[in-house]
Amino acid sequence: MVYYYTSTKTDPPSVVYMGKDKYENEDLIKHGRDQDIWFHVDNLSSAHVYLRMNEGMVWDNLPEELLEDLAQLVKANSIEGNKKDNITVIYTPWSNLFKNAGMATGQVSFKSRNKVKKVFVKTKTNSIVNRLNKTKVESYDYVFSKANMKSNKKVENDLFDDDDDNYPGGNDFDDFF
């Protein structure tokens, strides 16, 4: 399952998502979109958190309150980072992620270090994490509804197949990603 959150710090609200584990992160790395921005705690293990930018957003000029939401969510989903103060969260466009067969599951690098930005997080802000956790959805149905699709067994079995099959309305889950 992919976890979905909603940040209300933008209008319209922003969709944020992350993989449940390193294996799911692999799928997210493969199926990202140009409007996705990847977030991770720098130099520590953490969740891969993605922002699906709303129309008109620019990756290197995101609203400060939205950046704070994302940084707090990443920190809260890092076993080591969650326990530490003064951590750095890095972020970059999905298109800047680099992955090759020699890398460990869930591991990524960057095509260009110049396209990696940093956010400093002094301490965990529970009110932000709690607000985001109240919006957490752990279901593919959420994605299906956002793509105007119905979730059914055939679709669920075909979640990440990169193929040409069509569902009513011309939607297929891999088309969402």
Coordinates of N, CA and C in Angstrom, one line a residue, residues 68-155:
E68 N 7.6 22.8 5.1 CA 7.6 22.4 6.5 C 6.8 21.1 6.7
D69 N 5.6 21.1 6.1 CA 4.8 19.8 6.3 C 5.6 18.6 5.8
L70 N 6.2 18.7 4.6 CA 6.9 17.6 4.0 C 8.1 17.2 4.8
A71 N 8.9 18.2 5.2 CA 10.1 17.9 6.0 C 9.7 17.3 7.4
Q72 N 8.6 17.7 8.0 CA 8.2 17.1 9.2 C 7.7 15.6 9.0
L73 N 7.0 15.4 7.9 CA 6.6 14.1 7.6 C 7.8 13.1 7.3
V74 N 8.8 13.6 6.6 CA 9.9 12.8 6.3 C 10.7 12.5 7.6
K75 N 10.9 13.5 8.5 CA 11.6 13.3 9.8 C 10.8 12.3 10.6
A76 N 9.5 12.4 10.7 CA 8.7 11.5 11.5 C 8.7 10.1 11.0
N77 N 9.1 9.9 9.7 CA 9.2 8.5 9.1 C 10.6 8.1 8.9
S78 N 11.5 8.5 9.8 CA 12.9 8.1 9.8 C 13.1 7.6 11.2
I79 N 13.5 6.3 11.4 CA 13.7 5.8 12.7 C 14.7 6.6 13.4
E80 N 15.9 6.8 12.8 CA 16.9 7.6 13.5 C 16.7 9.1 13.5
G81 N 16.2 9.6 12.3 CA 16.0 11.0 12.2 C 14.9 11.5 13.1
N82 N 13.9 10.7 13.4 CA 12.8 11.0 14.3 C 13.3 11.3 15.7
K83 N 14.4 10.7 16.1 CA 14.9 10.8 17.5 C 15.9 11.9 17.6
K84 N 16.3 12.5 16.5 CA 17.4 13.5 16.5 C 16.8 14.9 16.3
D85 N 17.4 15.9 16.8 CA 17.2 17.3 16.5 C 18.2 17.7 15.4
N86 N 17.9 18.8 14.8 CA 18.8 19.4 13.8 C 19.2 18.4 12.7
I87 N 18.2 18.0 11.9 CA 18.4 17.2 10.7 C 18.2 18.0 9.5
T88 N 18.7 17.4 8.4 CA 18.5 18.1 7.1 C 17.7 17.1 6.2
V89 N 16.6 17.7 5.6 CA 15.8 17.0 4.6 C 16.2 17.5 3.2
I90 N 16.5 16.6 2.3 CA 16.8 17.0 0.9 C 15.6 16.7 0.0
Y91 N 15.5 17.5 -1.1 CA 14.5 17.2 -2.0 C 14.9 17.6 -3.4
T92 N 14.3 16.9 -4.4 CA 14.7 17.1 -5.8 C 13.6 16.6 -6.7
P93 N 13.5 17.1 -7.9 CA 12.4 16.6 -8.8 C 12.7 15.1 -9.0
W94 N 11.5 14.3 -9.2 CA 11.6 12.9 -9.4 C 12.5 12.7 -10.7
S95 N 12.5 13.5 -11.7 CA 13.2 13.3 -12.9 C 14.7 13.4 -12.6
N96 N 15.1 13.9 -11.5 CA 16.6 14.0 -11.2 C 17.1 12.8 -10.4
L97 N 16.2 11.9 -10.0 CA 16.6 10.7 -9.3 C 17.3 9.7 -10.3
F98 N 18.4 9.1 -9.8 CA 19.2 8.2 -10.6 C 19.2 6.8 -9.9
K99 N 18.9 5.8 -10.7 CA 18.8 4.4 -10.1 C 19.4 3.5 -11.1
N100 N 20.3 2.6 -10.7 CA 20.8 1.5 -11.6 C 20.8 0.2 -10.9
A101 N 21.0 -0.9 -11.6 CA 20.9 -2.2 -11.1 C 21.8 -2.6 -10.0
G102 N 22.9 -1.9 -9.9 CA 23.9 -2.2 -8.8 C 23.5 -1.6 -7.5
M103 N 22.5 -0.7 -7.4 CA 22.1 -0.1 -6.2 C 21.2 -1.0 -5.4
A104 N 21.3 -0.8 -4.0 CA 20.4 -1.6 -3.1 C 18.9 -1.2 -3.4
T105 N 18.1 -2.1 -2.9 CA 16.6 -1.8 -3.0 C 16.3 -0.6 -2.3
G106 N 15.6 0.4 -2.9 CA 15.2 1.6 -2.3 C 16.3 2.7 -2.3
Q107 N 17.5 2.4 -2.8 CA 18.6 3.4 -2.8 C 18.5 4.1 -4.1
V108 N 18.8 5.4 -4.0 CA 18.8 6.3 -5.2 C 20.0 7.2 -5.1
S109 N 20.4 7.8 -6.2 CA 21.3 8.9 -6.3 C 20.7 10.0 -7.2
F110 N 21.5 10.9 -7.6 CA 21.0 12.0 -8.4 C 21.8 12.2 -9.7
K111 N 21.0 12.6 -10.7 CA 21.7 12.9 -12.0 C 22.5 14.2 -11.9
S112 N 22.0 15.1 -11.1 CA 22.7 16.4 -10.9 C 22.5 16.8 -9.5
R113 N 23.6 17.0 -8.7 CA 23.6 17.5 -7.4 C 23.1 18.9 -7.3
N114 N 23.3 19.6 -8.4 CA 22.8 21.0 -8.4 C 21.3 21.2 -8.3
K115 N 20.6 20.1 -8.6 CA 19.1 20.1 -8.5 C 18.6 19.5 -7.2
V116 N 19.5 19.5 -6.2 CA 19.1 19.0 -4.8 C 19.0 20.2 -3.9
K117 N 17.9 20.4 -3.2 CA 17.8 21.5 -2.3 C 17.6 20.9 -0.9
K118 N 17.9 21.7 0.1 CA 17.9 21.3 1.5 C 16.9 22.1 2.4
V119 N 16.3 21.4 3.4 CA 15.5 22.1 4.4 C 16.0 21.6 5.7
F120 N 16.3 22.6 6.6 CA 16.8 22.3 7.9 C 15.6 22.1 8.9
V121 N 15.6 21.0 9.6 CA 14.5 20.8 10.6 C 15.2 20.7 12.0
K122 N 14.8 21.7 12.8 CA 15.4 21.8 14.1 C 14.9 20.8 15.1
T123 N 13.6 20.7 15.2 CA 12.9 19.7 16.0 C 11.6 19.1 15.3
K124 N 11.2 18.0 15.9 CA 9.9 17.5 15.4 C 8.7 18.4 15.9
T125 N 7.8 18.7 15.0 CA 6.6 19.5 15.4 C 5.4 18.5 15.4
N126 N 5.1 18.0 16.5 CA 4.0 17.0 16.6 C 2.7 17.5 16.0
S127 N 2.4 18.8 16.2 CA 1.1 19.3 15.6 C 1.0 19.1 14.1
I128 N 2.1 19.3 13.4 CA 2.1 19.2 12.0 C 2.0 17.7 11.6
V129 N 2.8 16.8 12.3 CA 2.7 15.4 12.0 C 1.3 14.9 12.3
N130 N 0.8 15.3 13.4 CA -0.6 14.8 13.8 C -1.6 15.3 12.8
R131 N -1.5 16.5 12.3 CA -2.5 17.0 11.3 C -2.4 16.2 10.0
L132 N -1.2 15.9 9.6 CA -1.0 15.2 8.4 C -1.5 13.7 8.5
N133 N -1.2 13.1 9.7 CA -1.6 11.7 9.9 C -3.1 11.6 10.0
K134 N -3.8 12.6 10.3 CA -5.3 12.6 10.3 C -5.8 12.5 8.9
T135 N -5.0 12.8 7.9 CA -5.4 12.7 6.5 C -4.9 11.5 5.8
K136 N -4.2 10.7 6.5 CA -3.5 9.5 5.9 C -4.5 8.5 5.4
V137 N -4.3 8.0 4.2 CA -5.1 7.0 3.6 C -4.2 5.9 3.1
E138 N -4.5 4.7 3.5 CA -3.7 3.5 3.1 C -4.5 2.6 2.2
S139 N -4.8 3.1 1.0 CA -5.6 2.3 0.1 C -5.4 2.7 -1.3
Y140 N -5.3 1.8 -2.2 CA -5.2 2.1 -3.6 C -6.5 2.8 -4.1
D141 N -7.6 2.6 -3.4 CA -8.9 3.2 -3.8 C -8.7 4.7 -3.9
Y142 N -7.9 5.3 -3.0 CA -7.7 6.7 -3.1 C -7.1 7.1 -4.4
V143 N -6.1 6.4 -4.9 CA -5.5 6.7 -6.2 C -6.5 6.5 -7.3
F144 N -7.3 5.4 -7.2 CA -8.2 5.2 -8.3 C -9.2 6.3 -8.4
S145 N -9.7 6.8 -7.2 CA -10.7 7.9 -7.3 C -10.1 9.1 -7.8
K146 N -8.8 9.4 -7.5 CA -8.2 10.6 -8.1 C -8.0 10.5 -9.6
A147 N -7.9 9.3 -10.1 CA -7.8 9.1 -11.5 C -9.1 8.8 -12.2
N148 N -10.2 9.0 -11.4 CA -11.6 8.7 -12.0 C -11.7 7.2 -12.4
M149 N -11.2 6.3 -11.6 CA -11.2 4.9 -11.9 C -11.9 4.1 -10.8
K150 N -12.4 2.9 -11.1 CA -12.9 2.1 -10.1 C -11.9 1.0 -9.7
S151 N -11.8 0.8 -8.4 CA -10.9 -0.3 -8.0 C -11.6 -1.6 -8.1
N152 N -10.9 -2.5 -8.8 CA -11.5 -3.9 -8.8 C -10.3 -4.9 -8.9
K153 N -10.6 -6.2 -8.8 CA -9.5 -7.2 -8.7 C -8.6 -7.1 -9.9
K154 N -9.2 -7.0 -11.1 CA -8.4 -6.9 -12.3 C -7.4 -5.8 -12.3
V155 N -7.9 -4.6 -11.9 CA -7.1 -3.4 -11.8 C -6.0 -3.6 -10.7

